[in-house]
CSV table of C-alpha atoms in Angstrom, one decimal:
chain,number,residue,atom,x,y,z
A,207,MET,CA,107.5,21.5,94.4
A,208,ASP,CA,104.6,23.4,92.8
A,209,LYS,CA,101.7,21.2,91.7
A,210,GLY,CA,100.7,21.1,88.0
A,211,ILE,CA,97.7,23.0,86.8
A,212,LEU,CA,94.6,21.3,85.3
A,213,TYR,CA,93.6,23.0,82.1
A,214,GLY,CA,90.3,22.4,80.3
A,215,VAL,CA,90.8,23.1,76.6
A,216,GLY,CA,87.9,23.4,74.1
A,217,VAL,CA,89.2,22.2,70.7
A,218,GLY,CA,86.1,23.2,68.7
A,219,PRO,CA,83.7,20.7,67.1
A,220,GLY,CA,85.8,19.1,64.3
A,221,ASP,CA,87.8,21.4,62.0
A,222,PRO,CA,91.4,21.7,63.4
A,223,GLY,CA,91.4,25.3,62.2
A,224,LEU,CA,88.9,26.1,64.8
A,225,LEU,CA,91.3,25.7,67.7
A,226,THR,CA,92.1,29.0,69.2
A,227,LEU,CA,95.7,30.4,69.4
A,228,LYS,CA,95.4,30.0,73.2
A,229,ALA,CA,94.3,26.4,72.9
A,230,VAL,CA,97.3,25.6,70.7
A,231,GLU,CA,99.6,27.4,73.1
A,232,THR,CA,98.2,25.7,76.2
A,233,ILE,CA,98.4,22.2,74.7
A,234,ARG,CA,102.0,23.0,73.5
A,235,GLN,CA,103.1,24.0,77.1
A,236,CYS,CA,101.5,21.0,78.9
A,237,PRO,CA,103.7,17.9,79.1
A,238,VAL,CA,100.5,15.8,79.6
A,239,VAL,CA,97.4,15.7,77.4
A,240,ALA,CA,94.2,14.1,78.7
A,241,ALA,CA,91.7,13.0,76.1
A,242,PRO,CA,88.1,11.6,76.4
A,243,ARG,CA,87.7,8.1,75.0
A,244,THR,CA,84.3,6.5,74.1
A,245,PRO,CA,83.6,2.9,75.0
A,246,ARG,CA,84.3,2.1,71.3
A,247,GLY,CA,87.7,3.7,71.5
A,248,GLY,CA,86.7,7.0,69.7
A,249,THR,CA,89.0,9.9,70.6
A,250,ALA,CA,87.6,12.7,68.5
A,251,ALA,CA,89.0,15.6,70.6
A,252,LEU,CA,92.5,14.2,70.5
A,253,ASP,CA,92.3,13.5,66.7
A,254,ILE,CA,91.4,17.2,66.2
A,255,ALA,CA,94.1,18.5,68.4
A,256,ARG,CA,96.7,16.3,66.8
A,257,GLU,CA,96.1,18.0,63.4
A,258,ALA,CA,96.7,21.5,64.9
A,259,VAL,CA,99.5,20.8,67.5
A,260,ASP,CA,102.5,18.5,67.5
A,261,ILE,CA,101.8,16.3,70.6
A,262,GLY,CA,104.6,13.8,69.9
A,263,GLY,CA,106.6,13.4,73.1
A,264,LYS,CA,103.7,14.3,75.4
A,265,GLU,CA,102.2,11.7,77.7
A,266,ILE,CA,98.6,10.9,76.8
A,267,VAL,CA,96.1,10.1,79.5
A,268,PHE,CA,92.8,8.6,78.3
A,269,LEU,CA,89.6,9.5,80.2
A,270,ASP,CA,87.0,6.8,79.8
A,271,PHE,CA,83.7,8.6,80.4
A,272,ALA,CA,80.6,6.5,80.9
A,273,MET,CA,78.0,7.4,78.2
A,274,ARG,CA,75.2,6.5,80.6
A,275,ARG,CA,72.7,8.5,82.5
A,276,ASP,CA,73.0,6.7,85.8
A,277,PRO,CA,74.7,9.1,88.2
A,278,ALA,CA,76.5,6.4,90.2
A,279,VAL,CA,78.0,4.9,87.0
A,280,ARG,CA,79.1,8.3,85.8
A,281,ALA,CA,80.5,9.2,89.1
A,282,ALA,CA,82.6,6.0,89.2
A,283,ALA,CA,84.1,7.0,85.8
A,284,HIS,CA,84.9,10.5,87.1
A,285,ARG,CA,86.6,9.0,90.1
A,286,VAL,CA,88.8,6.8,87.8
A,287,SER,CA,89.7,9.7,85.6
A,288,VAL,CA,90.7,11.8,88.7
A,289,GLU,CA,93.0,9.0,89.8
A,290,ARG,CA,94.7,9.0,86.4
A,291,LEU,CA,95.2,12.8,86.5
A,292,ARG,CA,96.2,13.3,90.1
A,293,PRO,CA,99.7,11.7,89.9
A,294,HIS,CA,100.7,14.1,87.1
A,295,LEU,CA,99.5,17.2,88.9
A,296,ASP,CA,101.3,16.0,92.1
A,297,ALA,CA,104.5,15.6,90.2
A,298,GLY,CA,104.2,19.2,89.0
A,299,ARG,CA,103.1,18.3,85.4
A,300,SER,CA,100.3,20.4,84.1
A,301,VAL,CA,97.6,18.6,82.1
A,302,ALA,CA,95.7,19.9,79.1
A,303,THR,CA,92.3,18.1,79.2
A,304,LEU,CA,90.7,18.3,75.8
A,305,ALA,CA,87.0,18.8,75.2
A,306,LEU,CA,85.1,18.8,72.0
A,307,GLY,CA,83.6,22.2,71.2
A,308,ASP,CA,83.6,24.5,74.2
A,309,VAL,CA,84.7,23.3,77.6
A,310,SER,CA,82.0,25.0,79.5
A,311,LEU,CA,79.1,23.5,77.5
A,312,TYR,CA,78.1,19.8,78.1
A,313,ALA,CA,81.7,18.7,78.8
A,314,SER,CA,82.6,16.1,81.4
A,315,PHE,CA,85.6,18.3,82.3
A,316,ARG,CA,83.3,20.0,84.7
A,317,TYR,CA,83.1,16.9,87.0
A,318,LEU,CA,86.8,16.4,87.1
A,319,ALA,CA,87.5,20.0,87.7
A,320,ASP,CA,84.9,20.1,90.6
A,321,ARG,CA,86.6,17.1,92.3
A,322,LEU,CA,90.1,18.3,91.8
A,323,ARG,CA,89.3,21.9,92.8
A,324,ARG,CA,87.9,20.5,96.1
A,325,GLU,CA,91.3,18.9,96.7
A,326,GLY,CA,93.0,22.2,96.2
A,327,TYR,CA,94.4,21.9,92.7
A,328,ALA,CA,94.4,24.9,90.4
A,329,ILE,CA,92.0,24.8,87.5
A,330,ARG,CA,92.0,27.0,84.3
A,331,MET,CA,89.7,26.9,81.3
A,332,VAL,CA,90.4,27.8,77.7
A,333,PRO,CA,87.1,28.4,75.9
A,334,GLY,CA,86.4,27.0,72.4
A,335,VAL,CA,84.1,27.3,69.4
A,336,PRO,CA,80.8,25.5,70.2
A,337,SER,CA,79.3,23.0,67.7
A,338,PHE,CA,76.3,25.2,67.1
A,339,CYS,CA,78.3,28.2,66.0
A,340,ALA,CA,80.4,26.1,63.6
A,341,ALA,CA,77.2,24.5,62.2
A,342,ALA,CA,75.7,28.0,61.6
A,343,ALA,CA,78.8,29.1,59.8
A,344,ARG,CA,78.7,25.9,57.7
A,345,LEU,CA,75.1,26.7,56.8
A,346,GLY,CA,76.1,30.2,55.9
A,347,THR,CA,73.4,31.5,58.2
A,348,SER,CA,73.1,33.6,61.4
A,349,LEU,CA,71.6,31.7,64.4
A,350,THR,CA,69.9,34.8,65.7
A,351,ASP,CA,68.7,38.3,64.9
A,352,MET,CA,69.8,41.1,67.2
A,353,THR,CA,67.0,40.7,69.7
A,354,THR,CA,65.9,37.1,69.4
A,355,PRO,CA,66.7,34.6,72.2
A,356,LEU,CA,68.6,31.4,71.6
A,357,GLN,CA,67.9,28.1,73.4
A,358,ILE,CA,70.2,25.1,73.4
A,359,ILE,CA,68.5,21.8,74.4
A,360,PRO,CA,70.9,18.9,75.0
A,361,ASP,CA,70.2,15.2,74.6
A,362,GLY,CA,68.3,14.0,77.7
A,363,ALA,CA,67.0,17.3,78.8
A,364,ALA,CA,63.9,17.0,81.0
A,365,VAL,CA,62.1,19.9,79.4
A,366,GLU,CA,61.2,20.9,75.8
A,367,PRO,CA,61.0,24.5,74.6
A,368,ASP,CA,57.7,26.2,73.9
A,369,LEU,CA,57.7,26.4,70.0
A,370,THR,CA,55.3,29.3,70.0
A,371,ARG,CA,57.8,31.6,71.6
A,372,PRO,CA,60.1,33.7,69.4
A,373,GLY,CA,63.7,32.9,68.8
A,374,THR,CA,66.0,30.1,67.7
A,375,VAL,CA,66.2,26.6,69.2
A,376,VAL,CA,69.2,24.2,68.8
A,377,TRP,CA,68.8,20.5,69.8
A,378,LEU,CA,71.8,18.3,70.3
A,379,LYS,CA,70.5,14.8,69.5
A,380,SER,CA,71.8,11.3,69.3
A,381,GLY,CA,69.9,8.1,68.3
A,382,ALA,CA,66.2,8.0,68.2
A,383,GLY,CA,65.8,11.5,69.6
A,384,LEU,CA,66.4,12.9,66.1
A,385,GLY,CA,63.4,11.3,64.6
A,386,GLN,CA,61.2,12.3,67.6
A,387,ILE,CA,62.1,16.0,67.4
A,388,LEU,CA,61.8,16.1,63.5
A,389,THR,CA,58.3,14.5,63.8
A,390,ARG,CA,57.3,17.1,66.3
A,391,LEU,CA,58.6,20.0,64.1
A,392,ASP,CA,56.8,18.6,61.1
A,393,ALA,CA,53.6,18.3,63.0
A,394,ALA,CA,54.0,22.0,64.1
A,395,GLY,CA,54.5,23.0,60.4
A,396,ARG,CA,58.0,24.3,61.1
A,397,LEU,CA,60.1,21.9,59.0
A,398,ALA,CA,60.8,24.6,56.4
A,399,ASP,CA,62.7,26.5,59.1
A,400,VAL,CA,64.9,23.5,60.2
A,401,ALA,CA,68.4,22.4,59.3
A,402,VAL,CA,70.3,19.4,60.5
A,403,VAL,CA,74.1,19.2,60.6
A,404,GLN,CA,76.0,16.0,61.3
A,405,ARG,CA,79.8,15.6,61.9
A,406,CYS,CA,80.4,19.3,61.4
A,407,GLY,CA,83.9,20.0,60.1
A,408,MET,CA,84.8,16.2,60.1
A,409,ALA,CA,85.0,13.6,57.4
A,410,GLY,CA,81.5,12.5,56.4
A,411,GLU,CA,79.9,15.8,57.2
A,412,ARG,CA,76.2,16.0,56.2
A,413,VAL,CA,73.9,19.0,55.9
A,414,PHE,CA,70.1,18.8,55.5
A,415,ARG,CA,67.6,21.6,55.1
A,416,GLY,CA,63.8,21.7,55.3
A,417,ARG,CA,62.0,18.4,54.5
A,418,GLN,CA,65.3,16.8,53.5
A,419,CYS,CA,66.0,16.7,57.3
A,420,LEU,CA,63.6,13.7,57.5
A,421,GLU,CA,66.3,11.7,55.5
A,422,ALA,CA,69.0,12.3,58.1
A,423,ASP,CA,70.5,9.1,59.5
A,424,SER,CA,69.9,8.9,63.3
A,425,ALA,CA,73.1,6.8,63.8
A,426,TYR,CA,75.0,10.1,63.8
A,427,PHE,CA,75.1,12.7,66.5
A,428,SER,CA,73.0,15.6,65.1
A,429,LEU,CA,72.6,19.3,65.6
A,430,VAL,CA,69.0,20.4,64.8
A,431,ILE,CA,68.5,24.1,64.3
A,432,LEU,CA,65.1,25.7,64.2
A,433,LYS,CA,65.4,29.3,63.1
A,434,GLY,CA,63.0,31.9,64.5
A,435,LYS,CA,61.3,34.4,62.1
A,436,ALA,CA,63.7,37.0,60.7
A,437,GLU,CA,63.5,40.6,61.8
A,438,ARG,CA,62.6,43.3,59.4
A,439,ASP,CA,65.6,44.8,57.6
A,440,ASP,CA,63.9,47.4,55.4
A,441,ALA,CA,65.4,47.6,51.9
B,228,MET,CA,87.6,38.6,36.7
B,229,ASP,CA,86.4,36.6,39.7
B,230,LYS,CA,84.7,38.6,42.4
B,231,GLY,CA,86.0,38.8,45.9
B,232,ILE,CA,84.5,36.7,48.7
B,233,LEU,CA,82.8,38.3,51.7
B,234,TYR,CA,84.1,36.6,54.9
B,235,GLY,CA,82.5,37.0,58.3
B,236,VAL,CA,85.1,36.3,60.9
B,237,GLY,CA,84.3,36.0,64.6
B,238,VAL,CA,87.3,37.3,66.6
B,239,GLY,CA,86.1,36.2,70.1
B,240,PRO,CA,85.1,38.6,72.8
B,241,GLY,CA,88.3,40.3,73.8
B,242,ASP,CA,91.5,38.2,74.4
B,243,PRO,CA,93.4,38.1,71.1
B,244,GLY,CA,94.4,34.5,72.0
B,245,LEU,CA,90.8,33.5,71.4
B,246,LEU,CA,91.0,34.0,67.7
B,247,THR,CA,91.0,30.7,65.9
B,248,LEU,CA,93.7,29.5,63.6
B,249,LYS,CA,91.2,29.8,60.7
B,250,ALA,CA,90.3,33.4,61.7
B,251,VAL,CA,94.0,34.4,61.7
B,252,GLU,CA,94.5,32.7,58.3
B,253,THR,CA,91.4,34.2,56.8
B,254,ILE,CA,92.3,37.8,57.9
B,255,ARG,CA,95.9,37.2,56.6
B,256,GLN,CA,94.7,36.2,53.2
B,257,CYS,CA,92.2,39.0,52.7
B,258,PRO,CA,93.6,42.3,51.3
B,259,VAL,CA,90.6,44.2,52.9
B,260,VAL,CA,89.5,44.1,56.5
B,261,ALA,CA,86.0,45.5,57.4
B,262,ALA,CA,85.5,46.5,61.0
B,263,PRO,CA,82.4,47.7,62.9
B,264,ARG,CA,82.8,51.2,64.4
B,265,THR,CA,80.5,52.6,67.1
B,266,PRO,CA,79.2,56.2,67.0
B,267,ARG,CA,81.9,57.1,69.5
B,268,GLY,CA,84.6,55.6,67.3
B,269,GLY,CA,85.1,52.3,69.2
B,270,THR,CA,86.5,49.5,67.1
B,271,ALA,CA,86.8,46.7,69.5
B,272,ALA,CA,86.9,43.8,67.0
B,273,LEU,CA,89.6,45.5,65.0
B,274,ASP,CA,91.7,46.2,68.1
B,275,ILE,CA,91.5,42.5,69.1
B,276,ALA,CA,92.4,41.3,65.6
B,277,ARG,CA,95.4,43.7,65.4
B,278,GLU,CA,96.9,42.0,68.4
B,279,ALA,CA,96.8,38.6,66.7
B,280,VAL,CA,97.4,39.3,63.0
B,281,ASP,CA,99.6,41.9,61.2
B,282,ILE,CA,97.1,44.0,59.3
B,283,GLY,CA,99.6,46.6,58.1
B,284,GLY,CA,99.3,47.1,54.4
B,285,LYS,CA,95.6,46.0,54.3
B,286,GLU,CA,92.9,48.4,53.4
B,287,ILE,CA,90.5,49.0,56.4
B,288,VAL,CA,86.8,49.7,55.7
B,289,PHE,CA,84.9,50.9,58.7
B,290,LEU,CA,81.2,49.9,59.1
B,291,ASP,CA,79.2,52.4,61.0
B,292,PHE,CA,76.3,50.4,62.4
B,293,ALA,CA,73.4,52.3,64.0
B,294,MET,CA,73.1,51.3,67.6
B,295,ARG,CA,69.3,52.0,67.4
B,296,ARG,CA,66.3,49.8,67.3
B,297,ASP,CA,64.4,51.6,64.5
B,298,PRO,CA,64.5,49.2,61.6
B,299,ALA,CA,64.6,52.0,59.0
B,300,VAL,CA,67.6,53.7,60.7
B,301,ARG,CA,69.4,50.3,60.9
B,302,ALA,CA,68.6,49.4,57.3
B,303,ALA,CA,70.0,52.7,56.2
B,304,ALA,CA,73.3,51.9,58.0
B,305,HIS,CA,73.4,48.5,56.4
B,306,ARG,CA,72.9,50.0,52.9
B,307,VAL,CA,75.8,52.4,53.5
B,308,SER,CA,78.0,49.5,54.6
B,309,VAL,CA,77.1,47.4,51.6
B,310,GLU,CA,78.1,50.4,49.3
B,311,ARG,CA,81.5,50.5,51.0
B,312,LEU,CA,82.1,46.7,50.6
B,313,ARG,CA,80.8,46.2,47.0
B,314,PRO,CA,83.6,48.0,45.1
B,315,HIS,CA,86.2,45.8,46.8
B,316,LEU,CA,84.3,42.6,45.9
B,317,ASP,CA,83.7,43.8,42.4
B,318,ALA,CA,87.5,44.4,42.0
B,319,GLY,CA,88.2,40.8,43.0
B,320,ARG,CA,89.4,41.7,46.5
B,321,SER,CA,88.1,39.5,49.3
B,322,VAL,CA,87.0,41.2,52.5
B,323,ALA,CA,87.4,39.8,56.1
B,324,THR,CA,84.5,41.4,58.0
B,325,LEU,CA,85.2,41.2,61.7
B,326,ALA,CA,82.6,40.5,64.4
B,327,LEU,CA,83.1,40.4,68.2
B,328,GLY,CA,82.5,37.0,69.6
B,329,ASP,CA,81.0,34.6,67.1
B,330,VAL,CA,79.7,35.8,63.8
B,331,SER,CA,76.4,33.9,63.8
B,332,LEU,CA,75.3,35.3,67.2
B,333,TYR,CA,73.9,38.9,67.4
B,334,ALA,CA,76.3,40.1,64.7
B,335,SER,CA,75.3,42.8,62.2
B,336,PHE,CA,77.3,40.8,59.6
B,337,ARG,CA,74.1,38.9,59.0
B,338,TYR,CA,72.4,41.9,57.4
B,339,LEU,CA,75.3,42.7,55.1
B,340,ALA,CA,75.6,39.0,54.1
B,341,ASP,CA,71.9,38.8,53.3
B,342,ARG,CA,72.0,41.8,51.1
B,343,LEU,CA,75.2,40.9,49.2
B,344,ARG,CA,74.1,37.2,48.9
B,345,ARG,CA,70.9,38.4,47.1
B,346,GLU,CA,73.2,40.3,44.7
B,347,GLY,CA,75.1,37.1,43.9
B,348,TYR,CA,78.2,37.5,45.9
B,349,ALA,CA,79.9,34.5,47.7
B,350,ILE,CA,79.7,34.6,51.5
B,351,ARG,CA,81.7,32.5,53.9
B,352,MET,CA,81.6,32.5,57.7
B,353,VAL,CA,84.4,31.7,60.2
B,354,PRO,CA,82.9,30.9,63.6
B,355,GLY,CA,84.4,32.3,66.8
B,356,VAL,CA,84.3,31.9,70.6
B,357,PRO,CA,81.1,33.6,72.0
B,358,SER,CA,81.3,36.0,74.9
B,359,PHE,CA,79.4,33.6,77.2
B,360,CYS,CA,81.8,30.8,76.7
B,361,ALA,CA,84.8,33.0,77.5
B,362,ALA,CA,83.0,34.4,80.6
B,363,ALA,CA,82.3,30.9,81.9
B,364,ALA,CA,86.0,30.1,81.4
B,365,ARG,CA,87.0,33.3,83.2
B,366,LEU,CA,84.7,32.3,86.1
B,367,GLY,CA,86.2,28.8,86.1
B,368,THR,CA,82.8,27.3,85.8
B,369,SER,CA,80.8,25.2,83.5
B,370,LEU,CA,77.7,26.9,82.0
B,371,THR,CA,75.7,23.7,82.0
B,372,ASP,CA,75.4,20.1,83.3
B,373,MET,CA,75.2,17.4,80.7
B,374,THR,CA,71.4,17.6,80.3
B,375,THR,CA,70.4,21.1,81.3
B,376,PRO,CA,69.2,23.6,78.7
B,377,LEU,CA,70.9,26.9,78.1
B,378,GLN,CA,69.1,30.1,77.1
B,379,ILE,CA,70.7,33.3,75.8
B,380,ILE,CA,68.6,36.4,76.1
B,381,PRO,CA,70.0,39.4,74.2
B,382,ASP,CA,69.4,43.1,75.0
B,383,GLY,CA,66.0,44.2,73.7
B,384,ALA,CA,64.5,40.7,73.6
B,385,ALA,CA,60.7,40.8,73.7
B,386,VAL,CA,60.3,37.8,76.0
B,387,GLU,CA,61.8,36.9,79.3
B,388,PRO,CA,62.6,33.3,80.4
B,389,ASP,CA,60.6,31.4,82.9
B,390,LEU,CA,62.9,31.3,85.9
B,391,THR,CA,61.1,28.3,87.4
B,392,ARG,CA,62.3,26.0,84.5
B,393,PRO,CA,65.6,24.1,84.9
B,394,GLY,CA,68.8,25.2,83.2
B,395,THR,CA,71.1,28.2,82.8
B,396,VAL,CA,70.2,31.6,81.5
B,397,VAL,CA,72.6,34.2,80.1
B,398,TRP,CA,71.5,37.8,79.6
B,399,LEU,CA,73.4,40.2,77.4
B,400,LYS,CA,72.7,43.6,79.0
B,401,SER,CA,73.7,47.2,78.4
B,402,GLY,CA,72.6,50.3,80.4
B,403,ALA,CA,69.6,50.2,82.6
B,404,GLY,CA,68.7,46.7,81.7
B,405,LEU,CA,71.4,45.4,84.1
B,406,GLY,CA,69.8,46.8,87.2
B,407,GLN,CA,66.3,45.6,86.1
B,408,ILE,CA,67.4,42.0,85.7
B,409,LEU,CA,69.4,41.9,88.9
B,410,THR,CA,66.4,43.3,90.8
B,411,ARG,CA,64.2,40.6,89.3
B,412,LEU,CA,66.7,37.9,90.2
B,413,ASP,CA,67.1,39.3,93.8
B,414,ALA,CA,63.3,39.3,94.2
B,415,ALA,CA,63.2,35.6,93.0
B,416,GLY,CA,65.8,34.7,95.6
B,417,ARG,CA,68.3,33.6,92.9
B,418,LEU,CA,71.1,36.1,93.4
B,419,ALA,CA,73.4,33.5,95.0
B,420,ASP,CA,73.5,31.7,91.7
B,421,VAL,CA,74.3,34.8,89.6
B,422,ALA,CA,77.6,36.1,88.2
B,423,VAL,CA,78.2,39.2,86.1
B,424,VAL,CA,81.2,39.6,83.8
B,425,GLN,CA,82.1,42.9,82.1
B,426,ARG,CA,84.8,43.5,79.4
B,427,CYS,CA,85.7,39.9,79.4
B,428,GLY,CA,89.4,39.4,78.4
B,429,MET,CA,89.9,43.2,77.8
B,430,ALA,CA,91.5,45.9,79.9
B,431,GLY,CA,89.2,46.8,82.8
B,432,GLU,CA,87.7,43.4,83.1
B,433,ARG,CA,85.3,43.1,86.1
B,434,VAL,CA,83.8,39.9,87.6
B,435,PHE,CA,81.0,39.9,90.3
B,436,ARG,CA,79.4,37.0,92.1
B,437,GLY,CA,76.3,36.7,94.2
B,438,ARG,CA,75.1,39.8,96.0
B,439,GLN,CA,78.3,41.6,94.8
B,440,CYS,CA,76.6,41.8,91.4
B,441,LEU,CA,74.4,44.6,92.6
B,442,GLU,CA,77.6,46.8,92.7
B,443,ALA,CA,78.3,46.3,89.0
B,444,ASP,CA,78.4,49.6,87.0
B,445,SER,CA,75.6,49.6,84.3
B,446,ALA,CA,77.7,51.9,82.1
B,447,TYR,CA,79.5,48.7,80.8
B,448,PHE,CA,78.1,46.0,78.6
B,449,SER,CA,77.4,43.1,81.0
B,450,LEU,CA,77.0,39.3,80.8
B,451,VAL,CA,74.6,38.1,83.5
B,452,ILE,CA,74.8,34.4,84.1
B,453,LEU,CA,72.2,32.5,86.2
B,454,LYS,CA,73.3,29.0,86.8
B,455,GLY,CA,70.7,26.2,87.2
B,456,LYS,CA,70.9,23.7,90.0
B,457,ALA,CA,73.9,21.3,89.6
B,458,GLU,CA,73.3,17.7,88.8
B,459,ARG,CA,74.2,14.9,91.2
B,460,ASP,CA,77.7,13.7,90.8
B,461,ASP,CA,77.8,11.0,93.5
B,462,ALA,CA,81.1,10.9,95.4
């Protein structure tokens, strides 16, 4: 019997309309859907997919990822997830593993895929709309000019960007990190070029611009966007 | 009479399955579709959208963007495009302006939107899947670990990234720029961590890894991906 295929499917950051046609079709064709679950029971990716695809009748496998930095703790969570997925693949059932946003960016799918690929299972990825693209659309703004670089700095990154270089910077921030980066941007006199988007495309979405950003509640996961200087577009 | 709305719609980088549900719905509801056209008559974004949505019966407006760096030349092309769009908006017809990949990243839509917003027209953006996310999925790889930064360097950028910093770098390269960056990566001893993807999701797609990348034909627009070192994921 052929083994099932492990699909990683980006479902976009919140609005169910941002699933791609291919994401919908992939979820539809898989008898099993695997969905990340936070320690508090949050299943955002599954909630989004449910709005776009009928998943009634499918088996749901929850993946309890550790939200901790300790590699040993995280690896243990990945091992448990792999144990939950393997029986389905061995029985010939393909699995659509959901990821918020795009599946190649800051998604735990990567660790499951690496482990199961080493065991000989087939892996396929369906890309999705990243949170920062959806946030820019929500703000009605372009992230970049034609020739300016873009940097994405995730929560917990060991390095910070040089703010004197040209281009746009996006920070993905949770908790106290939000206040720290806004304080730094204020000190650098750049707050006028900053926007913060929280819960993009979900209930409770919040958007802040300029000095307003200082009022953003750090209890929510936040996207902080620092726009570089605009290029000339001669009238 | 209400004026029409100018929509910017990202159609993804090539595979029509990567249009979002919202992109399909937006194009469907607009009586006018505006599509970028290269000097040689290439209309990639329109070709992709056509595969996913029936656009028969819609009026097609071609936008001839200058592929030149001279701001005055480019501004003239933007002015001409705005003149082609304005009559439709004034007559109450909404326009879906197509962009390859995502509409907030390196898309000329930005310049049209800025001009028409200043004239009081309503602008909305529908995000799409960027080329680098689709290329990563095609390679079956994650672009990042959970805490590594990502840098996107477009063709013509005035600055180059510091290769000694951690994280992943993606260059968008056309023409001679491809050979230059590959030579630089080879000299830095990093070619083993490099992949090149051309025409991702389109006919004639090409994928190169490691030293193979040196064989890539610079006649095609190329995505060059340099992966940072992988994080520990303790077995």
